[in-house]
Structures are given as structure tokens and as C-alpha cells.
PDB file of C-alpha atoms in Angstrom:
ATOM      1  CA  MET N   1       0.104  -0.027   0.054  1.00 61.00           C
ATOM      2  CA  SER N   2       1.520   3.569  -0.715  1.00 68.00           C
ATOM      3  CA  ALA N   3       1.718   6.496   1.345  1.00 70.00           C
ATOM      4  CA  LEU N   4      -1.499   7.870  -0.434  1.00 80.00           C
ATOM      5  CA  GLN N   5      -3.587   4.929   0.134  1.00 80.00           C
ATOM      6  CA  LYS N   6      -5.653   4.273   3.264  1.00 85.00           C
ATOM      7  CA  GLU N   7      -7.161   1.217   4.441  1.00 85.00           C
ATOM      8  CA  ARG N   8     -10.512   0.851   6.699  1.00 84.00           C
ATOM      9  CA  ARG N   9     -12.085  -2.411   7.785  1.00 86.00           C
ATOM     10  CA  VAL N  10     -15.901  -1.689   7.952  1.00 83.00           C
ATOM     11  CA  ALA N  11     -16.904  -5.475   8.819  1.00 87.00           C
ATOM     12  CA  LYS N  12     -14.912  -8.625   8.986  1.00 86.00           C
ATOM     13  CA  ASP N  13     -15.711  -8.973   5.403  1.00 84.00           C
ATOM     14  CA  ILE N  14     -15.594  -5.659   3.669  1.00 85.00           C
ATOM     15  CA  ASN N  15     -12.535  -3.831   3.701  1.00 86.00           C
ATOM     16  CA  LEU N  16     -12.396  -0.606   1.927  1.00 85.00           C
ATOM     17  CA  VAL N  17      -9.034   1.013   0.413  1.00 86.00           C
ATOM     18  CA  TYR N  18      -8.879   4.406  -0.269  1.00 85.00           C
ATOM     19  CA  ASP N  19      -6.512   6.284  -2.673  1.00 87.00           C
ATOM     20  CA  LEU N  20      -6.224   9.681  -1.536  1.00 87.00           C
ATOM     21  CA  SER N  21      -4.541  10.992  -4.493  1.00 90.00           C
ATOM     22  CA  GLU N  22      -6.558  14.189  -5.789  1.00 90.00           C
ATOM     23  CA  LYS N  23      -8.121  13.894  -9.102  1.00 92.00           C
ATOM     24  CA  PRO N  24      -9.983  16.336 -11.216  1.00 94.00           C
ATOM     25  CA  ASN N  25     -13.865  15.506 -11.455  1.00 90.00           C
ATOM     26  CA  LEU N  26     -14.026  14.800 -15.369  1.00 87.00           C
ATOM     27  CA  SER N  27     -17.585  13.159 -14.991  1.00 85.00           C
ATOM     28  CA  GLN N  28     -20.727  15.178 -15.236  1.00 84.00           C
ATOM     29  CA  LEU N  29     -21.858  14.113 -11.541  1.00 85.00           C
ATOM     30  CA  LYS N  30     -21.925  16.483  -8.873  1.00 85.00           C
ATOM     31  CA  ALA N  31     -21.718  15.780  -5.126  1.00 85.00           C
ATOM     32  CA  HIS N  32     -24.334  16.884  -2.801  1.00 86.00           C
ATOM     33  CA  GLN N  33     -23.283  19.710  -0.332  1.00 91.00           C
ATOM     34  CA  ASP N  34     -23.029  17.270   2.436  1.00 93.00           C
ATOM     35  CA  ARG N  35     -22.465  13.775   0.835  1.00 87.00           C
ATOM     36  CA  ALA N  36     -20.247  12.219  -2.089  1.00 86.00           C
ATOM     37  CA  VAL N  37     -21.880  10.461  -4.890  1.00 84.00           C
ATOM     38  CA  VAL N  38     -20.578   7.211  -6.544  1.00 86.00           C
ATOM     39  CA  ALA N  39     -19.003   7.855 -10.128  1.00 86.00           C
ATOM     40  CA  LYS N  40     -17.442   4.277 -10.435  1.00 87.00           C
ATOM     41  CA  LEU N  41     -16.928   1.020  -8.979  1.00 88.00           C
ATOM     42  CA  LYS N  42     -14.235  -1.602  -9.686  1.00 90.00           C
ATOM     43  CA  ALA N  43     -15.562  -5.061  -8.892  1.00 90.00           C
ATOM     44  CA  ASP N  44     -13.533  -8.629  -9.189  1.00 91.00           C
ATOM     45  CA  LEU N  45     -16.374 -11.100  -9.490  1.00 90.00           C
ATOM     46  CA  VAL N  46     -15.508 -14.717  -8.828  1.00 92.00           C
ATOM     47  CA  LEU N  47     -16.918 -16.807 -11.620  1.00 90.00           C
ATOM     48  CA  PRO N  48     -18.235 -20.539 -11.131  1.00 90.00           C
ATOM     49  CA  ASN N  49     -14.995 -21.657 -12.870  1.00 91.00           C
ATOM     50  CA  ASP N  50     -13.144 -19.988  -9.961  1.00 94.00           C
ATOM     51  CA  LYS N  51     -11.651 -17.488 -12.247  1.00 92.00           C
ATOM     52  CA  ILE N  52     -11.711 -13.760 -11.693  1.00 92.00           C
ATOM     53  CA  LEU N  53     -13.666 -11.317 -13.845  1.00 89.00           C
ATOM     54  CA  THR N  54     -12.858  -7.651 -13.349  1.00 90.00           C
ATOM     55  CA  VAL N  55     -15.870  -5.077 -13.997  1.00 87.00           C
ATOM     56  CA  ASP N  56     -15.590  -1.155 -13.864  1.00 86.00           C
ATOM     57  CA  ILE N  57     -19.242  -0.060 -13.353  1.00 84.00           C
ATOM     58  CA  ASP N  58     -19.359   3.632 -14.573  1.00 83.00           C
ATOM     59  CA  PHE N  59     -22.316   5.661 -13.047  1.00 82.00           C
ATOM     60  CA  ASP N  60     -21.582   8.692 -15.332  1.00 81.00           C
ATOM     61  CA  SER N  61     -22.728   7.191 -18.756  1.00 71.00           C
ATOM     62  CA  THR N  62     -25.508   6.220 -21.168  1.00 59.00           C
ATOM     63  CA  SER N  63     -24.905   2.533 -19.976  1.00 56.00           C
ATOM     64  CA  GLY N  64     -28.366   2.251 -18.401  1.00 51.00           C
ATOM     65  CA  TYR N  65     -26.923   2.658 -14.896  1.00 55.00           C
ATOM     66  CA  HIS N  66     -27.102   6.423 -14.337  1.00 63.00           C
ATOM     67  CA  ASP N  67     -29.069   7.376 -11.291  1.00 77.00           C
ATOM     68  CA  ASN N  68     -28.408   4.157  -9.869  1.00 79.00           C
ATOM     69  CA  ALA N  69     -29.612   4.151  -6.178  1.00 83.00           C
ATOM     70  CA  ILE N  70     -29.371   0.532  -4.907  1.00 91.00           C
ATOM     71  CA  MET N  71     -26.694  -2.349  -5.885  1.00 91.00           C
ATOM     72  CA  VAL N  72     -27.815  -5.688  -4.563  1.00 94.00           C
ATOM     73  CA  MET N  73     -25.755  -8.704  -4.581  1.00 93.00           C
ATOM     74  CA  ASP N  74     -27.165 -11.670  -2.688  1.00 95.00           C
ATOM     75  CA  ASP N  75     -30.465 -13.168  -1.998  1.00 96.00           C
ATOM     76  CA  PHE N  76     -31.007 -11.447   1.286  1.00 97.00           C
ATOM     77  CA  GLY N  77     -30.593  -8.134  -0.641  1.00 96.00           C
ATOM     78  CA  VAL N  78     -33.203  -9.224  -3.330  1.00 97.00           C
ATOM     79  CA  GLU N  79     -35.483 -10.248  -0.759  1.00 98.00           C
ATOM     80  CA  ILE N  80     -35.337  -6.583   1.017  1.00 97.00           C
ATOM     81  CA  ILE N  81     -35.752  -4.950  -2.276  1.00 97.00           C
ATOM     82  CA  ALA N  82     -38.662  -7.467  -3.224  1.00 97.00           C
ATOM     83  CA  THR N  83     -40.521  -6.824  -0.097  1.00 98.00           C
ATOM     84  CA  ALA N  84     -40.088  -3.080  -0.494  1.00 97.00           C
ATOM     85  CA  PHE N  85     -41.358  -3.342  -3.945  1.00 97.00           C
ATOM     86  CA  GLU N  86     -44.408  -5.460  -3.162  1.00 97.00           C
ATOM     87  CA  VAL N  87     -45.363  -2.934  -0.142  1.00 98.00           C
ATOM     88  CA  LYS N  88     -44.785   0.194  -2.532  1.00 96.00           C
ATOM     89  CA  TYR N  89     -45.657  -1.030  -6.065  1.00 96.00           C
ATOM     90  CA  GLY N  90     -47.502  -4.127  -5.595  1.00 97.00           C
ATOM     91  CA  LYS N  91     -47.080  -7.936  -5.836  1.00 97.00           C
ATOM     92  CA  GLU N  92     -46.399  -8.270  -9.523  1.00 97.00           C
ATOM     93  CA  HIS N  93     -43.298  -5.953  -9.543  1.00 96.00           C
ATOM     94  CA  ALA N  94     -41.740  -7.992  -6.485  1.00 97.00           C
ATOM     95  CA  LYS N  95     -42.551 -10.999  -8.490  1.00 97.00           C
ATOM     96  CA  LYS N  96     -40.464  -9.555 -11.307  1.00 96.00           C
ATOM     97  CA  VAL N  97     -37.497  -8.904  -9.209  1.00 96.00           C
ATOM     98  CA  ARG N  98     -37.571 -12.441  -7.536  1.00 97.00           C
ATOM     99  CA  LYS N  99     -37.770 -13.779 -10.915  1.00 95.00           C
ATOM    100  CA  ALA N 100     -34.965 -11.883 -12.385  1.00 94.00           C
ATOM    101  CA  TRP N 101     -32.769 -12.688  -9.765  1.00 96.00           C
ATOM    102  CA  ALA N 102     -33.643 -16.613  -9.722  1.00 96.00           C
ATOM    103  CA  ASN N 103     -33.434 -16.874 -13.318  1.00 94.00           C
ATOM    104  CA  LYS N 104     -30.764 -16.353 -16.179  1.00 90.00           C
ATOM    105  CA  GLN N 105     -32.099 -13.540 -18.346  1.00 87.00           C
ATOM    106  CA  HIS N 106     -31.568 -15.706 -21.596  1.00 86.00           C
ATOM    107  CA  ASP N 107     -31.289 -19.365 -21.779  1.00 88.00           C
ATOM    108  CA  SER N 108     -27.907 -19.180 -23.581  1.00 88.00           C
ATOM    109  CA  ASP N 109     -26.519 -17.177 -20.538  1.00 87.00           C
ATOM    110  CA  PRO N 110     -23.736 -19.185 -18.636  1.00 88.00           C
ATOM    111  CA  ARG N 111     -25.228 -17.899 -15.117  1.00 89.00           C
ATOM    112  CA  LYS N 112     -27.698 -16.063 -13.111  1.00 93.00           C
ATOM    113  CA  PRO N 113     -27.243 -12.329 -12.673  1.00 92.00           C
ATOM    114  CA  THR N 114     -24.439 -11.171 -10.219  1.00 91.00           C
ATOM    115  CA  TYR N 115     -26.301  -8.323  -9.153  1.00 91.00           C
ATOM    116  CA  LEU N 116     -29.260  -5.953  -9.516  1.00 93.00           C
ATOM    117  CA  LEU N 117     -29.059  -2.309 -10.016  1.00 89.00           C
ATOM    118  CA  VAL N 118     -32.188  -0.245  -8.707  1.00 91.00           C
ATOM    119  CA  GLN N 119     -32.566   3.295 -10.370  1.00 88.00           C
ATOM    120  CA  LYS N 120     -34.482   6.060  -8.593  1.00 87.00           C
ATOM    121  CA  PRO N 121     -37.787   6.608 -10.448  1.00 90.00           C
ATOM    122  CA  GLU N 122     -38.154   9.409 -13.044  1.00 87.00           C
ATOM    123  CA  SER N 123     -40.914  10.617 -10.927  1.00 92.00           C
ATOM    124  CA  VAL N 124     -43.075   9.726  -7.881  1.00 90.00           C
ATOM    125  CA  GLU N 125     -45.659   8.204 -10.147  1.00 92.00           C
ATOM    126  CA  LYS N 126     -43.157   5.930 -11.700  1.00 94.00           C
ATOM    127  CA  ILE N 127     -41.707   2.787 -10.770  1.00 94.00           C
ATOM    128  CA  PRO N 128     -37.837   2.449 -10.400  1.00 93.00           C
ATOM    129  CA  LYS N 129     -36.027   0.722 -13.352  1.00 90.00           C
ATOM    130  CA  ILE N 130     -34.164  -2.306 -12.138  1.00 91.00           C
ATOM    131  CA  TYR N 131     -31.485  -4.321 -14.125  1.00 89.00           C
ATOM    132  CA  ALA N 132     -30.289  -7.757 -13.604  1.00 90.00           C
ATOM    133  CA  SER N 133     -26.806  -7.788 -14.995  1.00 85.00           C
ATOM    134  CA  CYS N 134     -23.459  -9.737 -15.130  1.00 80.00           C
ATOM    135  CA  GLY N 135     -25.045 -13.139 -16.171  1.00 77.00           C
ATOM    136  CA  GLN N 136     -23.927 -13.076 -19.654  1.00 73.00           C
ATOM    137  CA  GLU N 137     -21.285 -14.656 -21.303  1.00 63.00           C
ATOM    138  CA  ARG N 138     -20.359 -11.536 -23.429  1.00 59.00           C
ATOM    139  CA  HIS N 139     -18.646  -8.820 -21.466  1.00 55.00           C
ATOM    140  CA  PRO N 140     -19.462  -6.021 -21.912  1.00 56.00           C
ATOM    141  CA  PRO N 141     -22.570  -6.678 -23.484  1.00 56.00           C
ATOM    142  CA  LYS N 142     -23.230  -4.616 -27.052  1.00 57.00           C
ATOM    143  CA  GLU N 143     -26.397  -2.825 -25.455  1.00 64.00           C
ATOM    144  CA  ALA N 144     -27.516  -1.772 -22.183  1.00 64.00           C
ATOM    145  CA  PRO N 145     -29.643  -4.394 -20.352  1.00 67.00           C
ATOM    146  CA  ALA N 146     -33.437  -3.979 -20.301  1.00 73.00           C
ATOM    147  CA  SER N 147     -35.128  -3.018 -17.071  1.00 77.00           C
ATOM    148  CA  ILE N 148     -37.013  -5.717 -15.671  1.00 75.00           C
ATOM    149  CA  THR N 149     -39.691  -3.420 -14.323  1.00 73.00           C
TER     150      THR N 149
END
């Protein structure tokens, strides 16, 4: 670890490494007055064949992930989101969330999704878009995924 990196253990299985070197903000994203916003995440995914796939998730793009509010990565998170959708938007939308997590997006996909991304809705009358991602064989896919809701 370099002098410009700091490490912080949040929990026994969550370790953050901060790169404290200053960089200009070249994104179109703006921080809130009292809170930072996530512009990009880098994830190392452990695939079923025990290989690692590194994915950069860029939230300042037209990739379909803009305005992301929630990233769900396991069964517990999916159940929490599905329950919230059931209460707020109805059983049919909760069923879509559970189905998207439990199944491959396409029959030819090698895996079920690795994560779901939930976007904040465009207005209070609309339902948030949810993207099931990273179960396809082609990385990156040629087109942004379609929302499951």
C-alpha cells in the first residue's frame, strides 16, 4: 500500500482501500453539499469456474446505470428489495424482482445475474427501473440491459 492509500475495515468481510491522491472530476456527476456520490466502482467477480472477471461500473454514462440508487448482490438483498417493491408498488413488481434474480436473463446465458441495480424513479408516479446484470457470457454486452420492471 502506498503512502496515498488508507485502509479501513468496515466489517469482517468488508475492507475499503482509499486512494487519497487528488484527481479532477471529469464526470458530469455533482456531489451533494453534504454527501459524495458514487461515480465508478471496480468489482472483481469470482466466476463459477473459479476465475476472476474485473468489471468497472461507471455511473456517469448512458449505459443504463445512470441514477443508480441501490446495488443488490445476494439473496437477502433481493428479498429486501422485493418486499419493499411489494409494499410500495404491488406483488407483480416484487415477483419480477425475484424472478430476475432466480433465473438467467436468456436461456443461453452461462449464469444467473451477479447483481441487480435499482435506479431511482423518474417521478413519484413511476416505478424504479431494475437491471439484472453480469450473467451473460459476453462482457461487456453490446447494448445496455433492459429494465426488468
